[in-house]
Amino acid sequence: MQGSVLSPAHLEMVRQAHVTDGQLDAVALELGYASVDDLQRAVGEMLGMEYVDLTSIDVDLNALQGFPLRLIHRYGVFPLGRRDGSLLVATGNPFDLPAIDAVSAAIQESVIPVVALPDELARLVKTHLGVGAETVDDLIAIRDQNAHGIEILEEVEWDRSEASEAAQEASVVRLVNEILCEAIEGRASDIHLEAQANGMKIRYRIDGVLQTQPAPPQINRFQAAIISRLKIMARLNIAEKRVPQDGRIKLRVSGREIDIRVSMIPMLHGEGIVMRILDKDRMNFSLRGLGMGKEVYRQFNRLIKLPHGIVLVTGPTGSGKTTTLYSALTEIKDEQTKIITTEDPIEYQLDGINQIQVHTKVGLTFAASLRSILRHDPDVVLVGEIRDFETAENAVQASLTGHLVFSTLHTNDAAGAFMRLADMGVEPFLVCSTVEGVLAQRLVRTLCSECSEEYEPDLSELPDDFPLDAIQGGQPIFRAVGCRHCRGTGYRGRAGIYELLVTNDEIRRLASERTPTNLIKQAAMRAGMKTLRQDGWHRVCRGQTTVDEVLRVTKSD
C-alpha cells in the first residue's frame, strides 16, 4: 500500500490514533507502511501539508525568540523559521488545524504548518528548551503525581516542614517524573544530578557514556525541592544534608516495574545525586545471550558446572559482571542445587535462588554472611565482591570444603586476579589450588543498525595490534554516524568482550611462585586464551562495533 492514496477510512484511523494515544506504529503497520515516517508523509500529502525530517533541518533560532513558549507546550508545535513572510511551524498532529489557527491568532501573523514525527518534535523541544521546560514555566495544566505513567509502589512519608511542602508541589512532582521518564525511555542506566556553582546539571549515562541533558536555567529555582522530592521518594531524611545517604525507589512506569538505587553525597555547592536504574523487564539473564564467542562460552559453561572451586569475574564498575554471574546462576539453577548469594546491594531478585543483602552497619558483611551461608548446606555460593582478606579467606575455605564459589574482583585483566588475592593476604598455594578460572570483561557500544556505514580506514591510523590481514582479506569495517534512532551518537546498545583464563598446571605453578601478572598472562595466551583486545578486534571485524570503542575500553597487550 506504501505510496498509494489513503482512503477516508484510513485517514480516520490515523486521526483517531493521534487523538487517543499518539502511538502511530501499529497503525502504520496495519496500513502497510514501512515506518511512521512514510505514514506521516502520506497523511501530509493527502492534507496538502509538507513533511519535514526534524533530524536534518536547521532550526532558525530567531523564530524561537519571541515565540510564546506556552503555545509550544499547549498545542504541540515548534517554530522552524520563516518562508515567504510567514512563520513555518512544525506539528506532530496534522489533523489539529484548530491548534494552528490558535497559534496564528496568538502571534498575529500567518502560519505555514508542516508535518513532523511527534517523537522528533518532542526531542526538538527538549533540545532547545530543556527537560522540564513546561514544568518550570508552569505552562500546561497540572496533573497528579502519576503523570507520565509513574506510580510509586511504596508509601512515602511526609511531614509539615517547609522542604516537604515544597517537594509536594504539583510542578515539582511533574518535573521529577519527567526527569525519571526521560531517562528510562532513553535507556539510561544512571541519572546524575550535579550541584554546581551555576546551578543544577543533569546527565544520563546511556550505553556507558554520560550525556548532558539540556535543561532550562529556571530549573535552578527548583533544585532544593527536587532533592527533597527524591529524598522523600527514597525514604531518606530530608533534613540531613551533611552526610551521605543511600536509598531505593520502586516505581511502575508504563506498566513496567523499575527499581532505582539512590545515592546522595554532600558536595561543595549542594547535594549531588546519582540514581542507578534497574529495569527488571528489560533484563534477560541468559548465558548464551551474553554474546560470548563459541570457545569462551564452551569453557565458561564447563567452569560453572564444576563441583567445587572458585570462578571469578573481573572488570571495572559497570562492566556487566553482575549480569554475567546472574546468567551463570540461572544456567545451573535446578531443584537439586541450593544456591545462596550475598550481595551489596541485591540488584535483581532471582526466582529459586536465596539472596542475602549485606548490611555492614549491623555487622552483616560479606565475610560474616559467607560464614553463615556455609551452615545452610549450599551447593553454590555467590559472593558479590571479594574486597578484603577475611572474605577472600572464607571463599577459599568454602571452595576447599566442596562448594562452588562465584565472585567478582576489581582487576584490569584475568591474570591479575591471582596477584590481587595474594596481595590481600591469601597464601599463593591456596589461590592457585582453588581458582579454577577467571573471566575478565568490558562492555563496548554496538553500532546503530540504522546509520552505521562501511569505510576504508587509513592503515597508518590503526593501532599496531589491529589484525590488518582481516581488512586485506576483504573484511568490511564500519564506523558510527548518528541518527534519530541512536540520539545522534551512532551507537545503540552494548555488547561484552571477554577474556577467559582457565587455570592449568603451568598457571598454577606460576601463581604459587608469585610470578608477575604479565608472565601468567603469556602462559594463558600460549594455552589459547584470547585477550580483551583481541576479542574487541574480532567484534570490529564482524561489524558490531568500532575501532574507537575498543580503544576506549581496552589497552594494548
Coordinates of C-alpha atoms in Angstrom, one line a residue:
M1 CA 0.0 0.0 0.0
Q2 CA 3.0 2.3 0.5
G3 CA 2.7 5.3 -1.8
S4 CA -1.0 4.7 -2.5
V5 CA -3.7 7.2 -1.7
L6 CA -5.2 6.9 1.8
S7 CA -8.9 6.3 1.9
P8 CA -11.1 8.4 4.1
A9 CA -11.5 5.4 6.4
H10 CA -7.7 5.1 6.7
L11 CA -7.3 8.8 7.4
E12 CA -9.9 8.5 10.2
M13 CA -7.9 5.6 11.7
V14 CA -4.8 7.8 11.7
R15 CA -6.7 10.7 13.2
Q16 CA -8.1 8.6 16.0
A17 CA -4.6 7.3 16.8
H18 CA -3.4 11.0 17.1
V19 CA -6.4 11.8 19.4
T20 CA -6.2 8.8 21.7
D21 CA -2.5 8.0 22.5
G22 CA -0.4 9.4 19.6
Q23 CA 1.1 5.9 19.0
L24 CA 1.3 5.5 15.2
D25 CA 3.5 2.4 14.9
A26 CA 0.6 -0.1 15.0
V27 CA -1.5 2.0 12.5
A28 CA 1.4 2.3 10.1
L29 CA 2.0 -1.5 10.2
E30 CA -1.7 -2.2 9.7
L31 CA -1.9 0.1 6.7
G32 CA 1.2 -1.4 5.1
Y33 CA 3.7 1.4 5.7
A34 CA 7.3 0.6 6.4
S35 CA 7.6 3.3 9.1
V36 CA 5.7 6.1 10.8
D37 CA 7.8 8.5 8.6
D38 CA 6.1 7.1 5.5
L39 CA 2.7 7.2 7.1
Q40 CA 3.1 10.9 8.2
R41 CA 4.4 11.8 4.8
A42 CA 1.4 10.2 3.1
V43 CA -1.1 11.9 5.5
G44 CA 0.6 15.3 4.8
E45 CA 0.2 14.8 1.1
M46 CA -3.4 14.0 1.5
L47 CA -4.0 17.1 3.6
G48 CA -1.8 19.3 1.4
M49 CA 0.9 19.7 4.0
E50 CA 4.7 19.4 3.6
Y51 CA 6.5 16.7 5.6
V52 CA 9.8 17.6 7.3
D53 CA 12.6 15.5 8.8
L54 CA 13.4 17.4 12.0
T55 CA 16.7 15.5 12.4
S56 CA 18.1 17.1 9.2
I57 CA 16.6 20.5 9.3
D58 CA 18.3 23.6 10.7
V59 CA 16.0 25.5 13.1
D60 CA 16.2 29.3 12.9
L61 CA 16.6 30.3 16.5
N62 CA 15.5 33.8 15.6
A63 CA 12.0 32.4 15.0
L64 CA 12.0 30.8 18.5
Q65 CA 12.9 34.1 20.2
G66 CA 9.7 36.0 21.0
F67 CA 7.5 33.0 20.2
P68 CA 5.3 32.3 23.2
L69 CA 6.6 29.1 24.9
R70 CA 3.1 28.3 26.2
L71 CA 2.0 27.7 22.6
I72 CA 4.7 25.1 22.1
H73 CA 3.5 23.0 25.1
R74 CA -0.2 23.6 24.8
Y75 CA -0.5 22.9 21.1
G76 CA 2.5 20.6 20.4
V77 CA 4.1 22.8 17.8
F78 CA 7.5 24.3 17.2
P79 CA 8.6 27.3 15.1
L80 CA 11.3 26.4 12.5
G81 CA 11.8 29.6 10.6
R82 CA 10.3 31.9 8.0
R83 CA 9.1 31.3 4.5
D84 CA 7.6 33.9 2.1
G85 CA 6.8 36.2 5.0
S86 CA 5.0 33.5 7.1
L87 CA 6.2 31.5 10.1
L88 CA 7.0 27.8 9.4
V89 CA 5.5 25.8 12.3
A90 CA 6.0 22.0 12.7
T91 CA 3.2 19.9 14.2
G92 CA 3.1 16.3 15.1
N93 CA -0.7 16.1 14.5
P94 CA -1.6 17.3 11.0
F95 CA -5.3 16.9 11.9
D96 CA -5.2 19.5 14.6
L97 CA -5.9 22.5 12.4
P98 CA -7.6 24.5 15.3
A99 CA -4.3 24.5 17.1
I100 CA -2.6 26.0 14.0
D101 CA -5.4 28.7 13.9
A102 CA -4.9 29.4 17.6
V103 CA -1.2 29.8 17.1
S104 CA -1.7 32.2 14.2
A105 CA -4.2 34.2 16.2
A106 CA -1.9 34.4 19.2
I107 CA 1.1 35.7 17.3
Q108 CA -0.9 37.9 15.0
E109 CA 0.7 36.6 11.7
S110 CA 0.2 33.9 9.1
V111 CA 1.5 30.4 9.8
I112 CA 2.5 27.6 7.4
P113 CA 2.1 24.2 9.1
V114 CA 4.4 21.3 8.2
V115 CA 4.1 17.7 9.4
A116 CA 6.8 16.0 11.5
L117 CA 7.1 12.9 13.7
P118 CA 5.7 13.5 17.2
D119 CA 8.8 11.9 18.8
E120 CA 11.1 14.1 16.9
L121 CA 9.1 17.1 17.7
A122 CA 9.3 16.3 21.5
R123 CA 13.0 15.8 21.2
L124 CA 13.4 19.1 19.4
V125 CA 11.5 20.8 22.3
K126 CA 13.8 19.2 24.9
T127 CA 16.9 20.1 22.9
H128 CA 16.1 23.8 22.7
L129 CA 14.1 24.3 25.8
G130 CA 15.4 21.5 28.1
V131 CA 13.9 18.7 30.0
G132 CA 11.2 20.0 32.3
A133 CA 10.8 23.3 30.5
E134 CA 7.0 23.1 30.5
T135 CA 7.0 22.4 34.3
V136 CA 9.4 25.2 35.1
D137 CA 7.3 27.7 33.2
D138 CA 4.0 26.1 34.5
L139 CA 2.7 26.3 31.0
I140 CA 0.2 23.4 30.8
A141 CA -2.5 22.0 33.1
I142 CA -1.2 20.4 36.3
R143 CA -1.5 16.7 36.5
D144 CA -1.3 14.4 39.6
Q145 CA 1.8 12.6 40.8
N146 CA 1.1 9.7 38.4
A147 CA 1.9 12.0 35.4
H148 CA 3.8 10.3 32.6
G149 CA 2.6 6.9 33.8
I150 CA 4.7 6.9 37.0
E151 CA 3.4 5.1 40.1
I152 CA 5.3 4.9 43.4
L153 CA 5.0 1.3 44.7
E154 CA 5.9 2.1 48.3
E155 CA 4.2 4.6 50.5
V156 CA 6.1 7.8 51.1
E157 CA 6.1 9.7 54.4
W158 CA 5.5 13.4 54.6
D159 CA 6.0 15.9 57.4
R160 CA 5.0 19.5 57.8
S161 CA 8.4 21.0 57.2
E162 CA 8.9 23.7 54.5
A163 CA 11.1 21.4 52.4
S164 CA 8.5 18.7 52.5
E165 CA 5.7 21.0 51.5
A166 CA 7.8 22.4 48.6
A167 CA 8.5 18.8 47.4
Q168 CA 4.8 18.1 47.2
E169 CA 4.0 20.9 44.8
A170 CA 2.5 19.5 41.6
S171 CA 5.0 21.3 39.4
V172 CA 7.9 19.7 41.3
V173 CA 6.3 16.3 41.2
R174 CA 5.9 16.6 37.4
L175 CA 9.4 17.8 37.0
V176 CA 10.9 14.9 38.9
N177 CA 8.7 12.5 37.0
E178 CA 9.7 13.9 33.7
I179 CA 13.4 13.6 34.6
L180 CA 12.9 9.9 35.5
C181 CA 10.7 9.1 32.5
E182 CA 13.1 10.7 30.0
A183 CA 16.0 8.6 31.5
I184 CA 14.0 5.4 31.4
E185 CA 12.7 5.9 27.9
G186 CA 16.2 6.8 26.7
R187 CA 17.6 3.5 28.1
A188 CA 19.8 5.3 30.6
S189 CA 21.5 3.2 33.3
D190 CA 22.2 6.1 35.6
I191 CA 20.9 9.6 36.3
H192 CA 23.4 12.2 37.6
L193 CA 22.0 15.4 39.2
E194 CA 25.0 17.5 40.0
A195 CA 25.0 20.7 42.1
Q196 CA 27.4 23.2 40.6
A197 CA 28.3 26.8 41.1
N198 CA 26.0 27.9 38.3
G199 CA 23.1 25.6 39.2
M200 CA 22.0 22.0 38.6
K201 CA 23.4 19.9 35.8
I202 CA 21.5 16.8 34.6
R203 CA 23.4 14.0 32.9
Y204 CA 22.2 10.5 31.8
R205 CA 24.6 7.5 31.3
I206 CA 23.4 5.8 28.1
D207 CA 25.3 2.8 26.9
G208 CA 28.0 3.5 29.4
V209 CA 28.7 7.1 28.3
L210 CA 27.5 10.2 30.1
Q211 CA 25.3 12.6 28.0
T212 CA 24.3 16.0 29.2
Q213 CA 20.6 16.6 29.2
P214 CA 19.5 20.1 28.2
A215 CA 17.6 21.9 31.0
P216 CA 16.3 25.5 31.2
P217 CA 18.1 27.8 33.6
Q218 CA 14.9 28.3 35.6
I219 CA 15.3 24.8 36.9
N220 CA 17.8 26.1 39.4
R221 CA 15.0 27.6 41.4
F222 CA 13.6 24.1 42.0
Q223 CA 16.9 22.5 42.9
A224 CA 16.2 22.2 46.7
A225 CA 12.6 21.0 46.0
I226 CA 13.8 18.4 43.5
I227 CA 16.4 17.0 46.0
S228 CA 13.7 16.9 48.8
R229 CA 11.2 15.2 46.5
L230 CA 13.8 12.4 45.6
K231 CA 14.7 12.0 49.2
I232 CA 11.1 11.5 50.2
M233 CA 10.6 9.0 47.4
A234 CA 13.7 7.1 48.5
R235 CA 12.6 7.3 52.2
L236 CA 15.6 9.3 53.3
N237 CA 16.0 12.1 55.9
I238 CA 15.3 15.3 54.0
A239 CA 16.6 17.4 56.9
E240 CA 20.1 15.7 56.8
K241 CA 22.4 17.4 54.4
R242 CA 25.8 16.8 56.0
V243 CA 26.4 13.1 55.5
P244 CA 25.9 10.7 52.5
Q245 CA 22.6 8.8 52.3
D246 CA 21.5 5.7 50.3
G247 CA 18.0 4.7 49.4
R248 CA 15.8 3.0 47.0
I249 CA 12.7 3.9 44.9
K250 CA 10.3 1.4 43.5
L251 CA 8.2 2.6 40.6
R252 CA 5.9 1.3 38.0
V253 CA 6.4 3.2 34.7
S254 CA 4.0 2.4 31.8
G255 CA 3.3 -1.0 33.3
R256 CA 6.9 -1.9 34.0
E257 CA 8.4 -2.2 37.4
I258 CA 11.5 -0.1 37.9
D259 CA 13.9 -0.1 40.8
I260 CA 16.1 3.0 41.3
R261 CA 19.0 3.0 43.7
V262 CA 19.6 6.5 45.1
S263 CA 22.9 7.8 46.4
M264 CA 23.2 11.3 47.8
I265 CA 26.5 12.9 48.8
P266 CA 27.0 16.4 50.1
M267 CA 29.3 18.4 47.9
L268 CA 30.7 22.0 47.7
H269 CA 27.6 23.6 46.1
G270 CA 24.9 21.3 47.4
E271 CA 24.0 17.6 47.4
G272 CA 24.9 15.5 44.4
I273 CA 22.5 12.7 43.4
V274 CA 23.2 9.6 41.4
M275 CA 20.4 7.2 40.6
R276 CA 21.0 3.7 39.2
I277 CA 18.0 2.5 37.1
L278 CA 17.3 -1.2 37.3
D279 CA 14.7 -2.2 34.8
K280 CA 13.6 -5.8 35.6
D281 CA 11.5 -6.3 32.5
R282 CA 14.4 -5.5 30.2
M283 CA 16.8 -7.9 31.9
N284 CA 17.1 -11.4 30.5
F285 CA 19.7 -13.4 32.3
S286 CA 20.8 -15.9 29.7
L287 CA 24.4 -17.1 29.4
R288 CA 24.0 -17.8 25.7
G289 CA 22.5 -14.3 25.3
L290 CA 25.7 -12.6 26.6
G291 CA 27.3 -12.8 23.2
M292 CA 30.4 -14.8 24.2
G293 CA 32.5 -16.4 21.4
K294 CA 31.8 -20.1 21.0
E295 CA 35.0 -21.2 22.7
V296 CA 34.7 -18.8 25.6
Y297 CA 31.1 -19.9 26.1
R298 CA 32.0 -23.6 26.0
Q299 CA 34.8 -23.2 28.5
F300 CA 32.9 -20.9 30.9
N301 CA 29.9 -23.2 30.7
R302 CA 32.1 -26.0 31.8
L303 CA 33.6 -24.0 34.7
I304 CA 30.3 -23.0 36.2
K305 CA 29.3 -26.7 36.4
L306 CA 32.3 -27.8 38.4
P307 CA 31.6 -29.5 41.7
H308 CA 33.9 -27.1 43.7
G309 CA 36.4 -24.3 43.2
I310 CA 36.3 -20.5 42.7
V311 CA 35.2 -18.8 39.5
L312 CA 36.0 -15.1 39.3
V313 CA 34.6 -12.4 37.1
T314 CA 36.8 -9.2 36.9
G315 CA 36.4 -5.8 35.5
P316 CA 35.7 -2.1 36.5
T317 CA 32.4 -0.9 37.8
G318 CA 29.6 -1.0 35.2
S319 CA 31.3 -3.7 33.0
G320 CA 28.5 -6.2 33.4
K321 CA 30.0 -8.5 36.0
T322 CA 26.7 -9.0 37.9
T323 CA 24.8 -9.7 34.8
T324 CA 27.3 -12.4 33.8
L325 CA 27.1 -14.0 37.3
Y326 CA 23.3 -13.9 37.4
S327 CA 23.3 -15.5 34.0
A328 CA 25.6 -18.2 35.2
L329 CA 23.4 -18.9 38.2
T330 CA 20.3 -19.1 36.0
E331 CA 22.1 -21.6 33.8
I332 CA 22.9 -24.0 36.6
K333 CA 19.8 -23.5 38.7
D334 CA 17.7 -26.6 39.3
E335 CA 15.7 -28.3 42.0
Q336 CA 18.7 -30.4 43.1
T337 CA 21.1 -27.4 43.6
K338 CA 20.9 -25.0 46.5
I339 CA 22.3 -21.6 45.6
I340 CA 22.8 -18.8 48.1
T341 CA 24.1 -15.3 47.3
T342 CA 25.4 -12.5 49.4
E343 CA 25.2 -9.1 47.7
D344 CA 25.6 -5.4 48.3
P345 CA 23.2 -4.4 47.1
I346 CA 20.8 -7.0 45.6
E347 CA 20.2 -5.6 42.1
Y348 CA 17.7 -8.1 40.8
Q349 CA 15.6 -10.7 42.6
L350 CA 16.1 -14.2 41.1
D351 CA 13.5 -16.9 41.4
G352 CA 14.7 -20.1 43.0
I353 CA 17.9 -18.5 44.4
N354 CA 18.3 -17.4 48.1
Q355 CA 19.7 -13.9 48.3
I356 CA 21.2 -12.1 51.3
Q357 CA 21.5 -8.3 51.5
V358 CA 24.8 -7.2 53.1
H359 CA 24.3 -4.8 56.0
T360 CA 27.6 -3.6 57.3
K361 CA 26.1 -1.3 60.0
V362 CA 24.9 -4.3 61.9
G363 CA 27.9 -6.5 61.2
L364 CA 26.5 -8.5 58.3
T365 CA 29.5 -8.1 56.0
F366 CA 30.4 -10.4 53.0
A367 CA 32.7 -12.4 55.3
A368 CA 30.2 -12.7 58.1
S369 CA 27.4 -13.7 55.8
L370 CA 29.6 -16.2 54.0
R371 CA 30.4 -17.9 57.2
S372 CA 26.7 -18.3 58.0
I373 CA 25.9 -19.4 54.4
L374 CA 28.1 -22.4 54.8
R375 CA 25.9 -23.6 57.7
H376 CA 22.9 -23.6 55.3
D377 CA 24.2 -26.5 53.3
P378 CA 24.6 -24.7 49.9
D379 CA 26.0 -26.3 46.7
V380 CA 26.8 -23.0 45.0
V381 CA 27.6 -19.7 46.7
L382 CA 27.9 -16.2 45.1
V383 CA 29.8 -13.5 47.0
G384 CA 29.1 -10.1 45.5
E385 CA 32.7 -9.0 45.7
I386 CA 35.9 -10.1 47.3
R387 CA 37.1 -6.9 49.0
D388 CA 39.3 -7.9 51.9
F389 CA 41.4 -10.8 53.3
E390 CA 38.6 -12.1 55.5
T391 CA 36.2 -12.5 52.6
A392 CA 38.9 -14.0 50.4
E393 CA 39.9 -16.5 53.0
N394 CA 36.3 -17.6 53.6
A395 CA 35.8 -18.0 49.9
V396 CA 38.9 -20.2 49.7
Q397 CA 37.8 -22.3 52.6
A398 CA 34.3 -22.7 51.1
S399 CA 35.8 -24.0 47.9
L400 CA 38.1 -26.4 49.8
T401 CA 35.1 -27.8 51.6
G402 CA 33.4 -28.8 48.4
H403 CA 31.5 -25.7 47.4
L404 CA 31.5 -23.9 44.0
V405 CA 32.0 -20.2 44.7
F406 CA 31.4 -17.3 42.3
S407 CA 32.6 -13.8 43.0
T408 CA 33.8 -10.6 41.4
L409 CA 37.2 -8.9 41.8
H410 CA 38.5 -5.5 40.6
T411 CA 41.5 -6.2 38.4
N412 CA 42.4 -4.9 34.9
D413 CA 42.7 -8.4 33.4
A414 CA 42.1 -12.0 34.1
A415 CA 45.7 -12.8 35.0
G416 CA 45.8 -10.1 37.7
A417 CA 43.3 -12.0 39.9
F418 CA 46.0 -14.3 41.3
M419 CA 48.3 -11.5 42.4
R420 CA 45.3 -9.5 43.7
L421 CA 44.2 -12.3 46.0
A422 CA 47.8 -12.9 47.2
D423 CA 48.1 -9.2 47.9
M424 CA 45.1 -9.5 50.2
G425 CA 47.0 -12.0 52.3
V426 CA 45.8 -15.3 50.9
E427 CA 48.6 -17.9 50.6
P428 CA 49.6 -18.3 46.9
F429 CA 49.3 -22.1 47.1
L430 CA 45.7 -21.8 48.3
V431 CA 44.9 -19.3 45.5
C432 CA 46.3 -21.5 42.7
S433 CA 44.7 -24.6 44.1
T434 CA 41.2 -23.1 44.4
V435 CA 40.8 -20.6 41.5
E436 CA 39.5 -22.6 38.5
G437 CA 39.0 -19.8 36.1
V438 CA 38.9 -16.0 35.7
L439 CA 36.7 -14.1 33.2
A440 CA 37.6 -10.5 32.6
Q441 CA 35.1 -8.4 30.7
R442 CA 34.3 -5.0 29.3
L443 CA 31.3 -3.5 27.6
V444 CA 31.6 -1.8 24.2
R445 CA 28.8 0.2 22.5
T446 CA 27.4 -1.6 19.4
L447 CA 26.8 0.3 16.2
C448 CA 23.4 1.6 15.4
S449 CA 21.9 -0.7 12.7
E450 CA 20.1 2.3 11.1
C451 CA 23.1 4.6 10.4
S452 CA 26.4 2.7 10.5
E453 CA 28.4 3.0 7.4
E454 CA 31.2 0.9 5.8
Y455 CA 34.5 2.7 5.2
E456 CA 38.1 2.1 4.3
P457 CA 40.3 3.1 7.3
D458 CA 43.7 4.7 6.9
L459 CA 46.0 1.8 7.8
S460 CA 48.6 4.2 9.3
E461 CA 46.0 5.4 11.8
L462 CA 45.1 1.9 13.0
P463 CA 46.7 0.6 16.2
D464 CA 49.7 -1.6 15.8
D465 CA 48.0 -4.7 17.1
F466 CA 44.9 -4.4 14.8
P467 CA 44.6 -7.5 12.6
L468 CA 45.3 -6.0 9.2
D469 CA 45.0 -9.3 7.5
A470 CA 41.2 -9.1 8.1
I471 CA 41.0 -5.9 6.1
Q472 CA 43.3 -7.1 3.4
G473 CA 41.2 -10.2 3.1
G474 CA 38.2 -8.0 2.2
Q475 CA 36.5 -7.8 5.7
P476 CA 34.5 -4.6 5.8
I477 CA 35.0 -2.1 8.7
F478 CA 32.2 0.2 9.9
R479 CA 32.0 3.5 11.7
A480 CA 29.5 5.4 13.7
V481 CA 27.4 8.1 12.0
G482 CA 24.4 9.1 14.1
C483 CA 20.7 9.3 13.5
R484 CA 17.3 9.7 15.3
H485 CA 17.3 6.1 16.4
C486 CA 20.6 6.4 18.4
R487 CA 20.1 10.0 19.6
G488 CA 22.9 11.1 17.2
T489 CA 25.6 9.0 18.8
G490 CA 26.0 6.3 16.2
Y491 CA 25.7 3.6 18.8
R492 CA 22.7 1.7 20.2
G493 CA 23.1 -0.9 22.9
R494 CA 26.2 -2.6 24.3
A495 CA 27.9 -6.0 24.0
G496 CA 30.5 -7.7 26.1
I497 CA 34.1 -8.5 25.2
Y498 CA 35.7 -11.3 27.2
E499 CA 39.0 -12.7 28.3
L500 CA 38.7 -16.2 29.9
L501 CA 41.7 -17.6 31.7
V502 CA 41.3 -21.3 32.6
T503 CA 43.7 -22.4 35.2
N504 CA 46.1 -25.2 34.0
D505 CA 49.2 -26.8 35.6
E506 CA 51.6 -24.2 34.3
I507 CA 49.4 -21.3 35.6
R508 CA 49.0 -23.0 39.0
R509 CA 52.8 -23.3 39.3
L510 CA 53.4 -19.7 38.3
A511 CA 50.7 -18.4 40.7
S512 CA 52.1 -20.4 43.6
E513 CA 55.6 -18.8 42.9
R514 CA 54.1 -15.2 43.0
T515 CA 55.1 -14.8 39.3
P516 CA 54.4 -11.4 37.8
T517 CA 51.0 -11.0 36.2
N518 CA 52.4 -10.5 32.7
L519 CA 54.1 -13.9 32.7
I520 CA 50.9 -15.6 33.9
K521 CA 49.1 -13.8 31.0
Q522 CA 51.6 -15.0 28.5
A523 CA 51.2 -18.6 29.8
A524 CA 47.4 -18.3 29.4
M525 CA 47.8 -17.0 25.8
R526 CA 50.0 -19.9 25.0
A527 CA 47.2 -22.1 26.2
G528 CA 44.8 -20.5 23.8
M529 CA 43.4 -17.5 25.8
K530 CA 42.1 -14.6 23.6
T531 CA 42.6 -11.2 25.3
L532 CA 40.1 -8.5 25.7
R533 CA 41.8 -6.5 23.0
Q534 CA 41.7 -9.5 20.6
D535 CA 38.0 -10.1 21.3
G536 CA 37.4 -6.4 20.7
W537 CA 39.1 -6.5 17.3
H538 CA 37.0 -9.6 16.5
R539 CA 33.8 -7.6 17.1
V540 CA 35.1 -4.8 14.9
C541 CA 35.8 -7.2 12.1
R542 CA 32.3 -8.6 12.5
G543 CA 30.8 -5.1 12.1
Q544 CA 29.4 -4.9 15.6
T545 CA 31.5 -2.0 17.0
T546 CA 34.2 0.4 16.1
V547 CA 37.9 0.8 16.5
D548 CA 37.4 3.8 18.7
E549 CA 35.2 1.8 21.1
V550 CA 37.8 -0.9 21.5
L551 CA 40.5 1.7 22.2
R552 CA 38.2 3.4 24.7
V553 CA 37.8 0.3 26.9
T554 CA 41.0 -1.8 26.5
K555 CA 44.7 -1.2 26.4
S556 CA 47.3 -2.8 24.2
D557 CA 48.5 -6.3 25.1

